[in-house]
Amino acid sequence: DLETIGEELRLKDEEQLMQNIEKLDRVVNRGNDKKLKPE
């Protein structure tokens, strides 16, 4: 039903967000750009 579909889509979105955050974290930690480094 619609509730199940909505939940599955939400979980997939969350999975994509976590992957993107991990990629960004790797870029920030490996890069030499001082502006991107956490304080």
N, CA and C of each residue as an Amber inpcrd file, in Angstrom:
protein
   117
   0.8270000  -1.1980000   0.0000000   0.0000000   0.0000000   0.0000000
   0.8680000   1.2580000   0.0000000   0.2310000   2.3960000  -0.0090000
   0.9580000   3.6700000  -0.1070000   1.9000000   3.9110000   1.0690000
   1.4920000   3.4970000   2.2520000   2.3360000   3.7030000   3.4360000
   3.6520000   2.9340000   3.2980000   3.5650000   1.7070000   2.8130000
   4.7620000   0.8780000   2.6180000   5.6710000   1.4890000   1.5610000
   5.0850000   1.9360000   0.4700000   5.8720000   2.5520000  -0.6060000
   6.5730000   3.8030000  -0.0880000   5.8510000   4.6230000   0.6430000
   6.4300000   5.8420000   1.2050000   7.5940000   5.5400000   2.1350000
   7.4310000   4.5120000   2.9650000   8.4990000   4.1290000   3.8930000
   9.7230000   3.6270000   3.1340000   9.5170000   2.8260000   2.1040000
  10.6340000   2.3100000   1.3130000  11.3720000   3.4410000   0.6010000
  10.6390000   4.3980000   0.0720000  11.2700000   5.5430000  -0.5890000
  12.0690000   6.3800000   0.4030000  11.5190000   6.5550000   1.5950000
  12.2170000   7.3220000   2.6290000  13.5240000   6.6350000   3.0200000
  13.4670000   5.3170000   3.1760000  14.6740000   4.5730000   3.5420000
  15.7290000   4.6510000   2.4440000  15.2880000   4.5920000   1.1930000
  16.2270000   4.6870000   0.0730000  16.8650000   6.0790000   0.0390000
  16.0710000   7.1170000   0.2670000  16.6000000   8.4860000   0.3200000
  17.6380000   8.6170000   1.4330000  17.3280000   8.0370000   2.5850000
  18.2480000   8.0950000   3.7220000  19.5600000   7.3870000   3.3830000
  19.4600000   6.2600000   2.7070000  20.6500000   5.5090000   2.2940000
  21.5180000   6.3470000   1.3550000  20.8860000   7.0130000   0.3910000
  21.6100000   7.8690000  -0.5540000  22.2930000   9.0270000   0.1700000
  21.5870000   9.6290000   1.1170000  22.1650000  10.7370000   1.8840000
  23.4020000  10.2910000   2.6480000  23.3250000   9.1310000   3.2790000
  24.4660000   8.6300000   4.0490000  25.6580000   8.3700000   3.1340000
  25.4080000   7.8370000   1.9470000  26.4960000   7.5960000   0.9980000
  27.1290000   8.9170000   0.5690000  26.3040000   9.9190000   0.3030000
  26.8280000  11.2270000  -0.1040000  27.6350000  11.8760000   1.0160000
  27.1640000  11.7420000   2.2420000  27.8870000  12.3030000   3.3860000
  29.2440000  11.6200000   3.5280000  29.2720000  10.2950000   3.3550000
  30.5400000   9.5640000   3.4490000  31.5130000  10.0190000   2.3650000
  31.0100000  10.2150000   1.1460000  31.8670000  10.6830000   0.0470000
  32.4340000  12.0640000   0.3560000  31.5830000  12.9640000   0.8190000
  32.0320000  14.3170000   1.1560000  33.0590000  14.2860000   2.2780000
  32.8220000  13.4410000   3.2520000  33.7450000  13.3230000   4.3740000
  35.1200000  12.8690000   3.8930000  35.1490000  11.9180000   2.9710000
  36.4270000  11.4460000   2.4300000  37.1270000  12.5620000   1.6610000
  36.3800000  13.3160000   0.8730000  36.9690000  14.4100000   0.0940000
  37.5740000  15.4520000   1.0310000  36.8410000  15.8050000   2.0650000
  37.3170000  16.8180000   3.0100000  38.5610000  16.3300000   3.7380000
  38.5610000  15.0850000   4.1710000  39.6860000  14.5690000   4.9530000
  40.9280000  14.3190000   4.1120000  40.7770000  13.9950000   2.8470000
  41.9270000  13.6900000   1.9960000  42.4350000  14.9050000   1.2330000
  41.5700000  15.8790000   1.0520000  41.9420000  17.0370000   0.2460000
  42.8940000  17.9700000   0.9700000  43.5360000  18.8230000   0.1930000
  44.4560000  19.8000000   0.7670000  43.8280000  21.1780000   0.8840000
  42.5460000  21.2900000   0.5620000  41.8740000  22.5850000   0.6120000
  41.5890000  22.9570000   2.0670000  42.2900000  23.9580000   2.5580000
  42.1620000  24.3660000   3.9620000  40.7500000  24.8540000   4.3030000
  40.0340000  25.4000000   3.3110000  38.6870000  25.9130000   3.5640000
  37.7160000  24.7860000   3.9000000  37.9920000  23.5730000   3.4090000
  37.0800000  22.4620000   3.6300000  37.3450000  21.7170000   4.9320000
  38.5240000  21.8860000   5.4890000  38.8880000  21.1530000   6.7050000
  38.0540000  21.6370000   7.8850000  37.6200000  20.6980000   8.7260000
  36.8900000  21.1230000   9.9340000  37.8160000  21.8950000  10.8660000
  37.2580000  22.8280000  11.5830000  38.0430000  23.6850000  12.4920000
  38.5790000  22.8810000  13.6570000
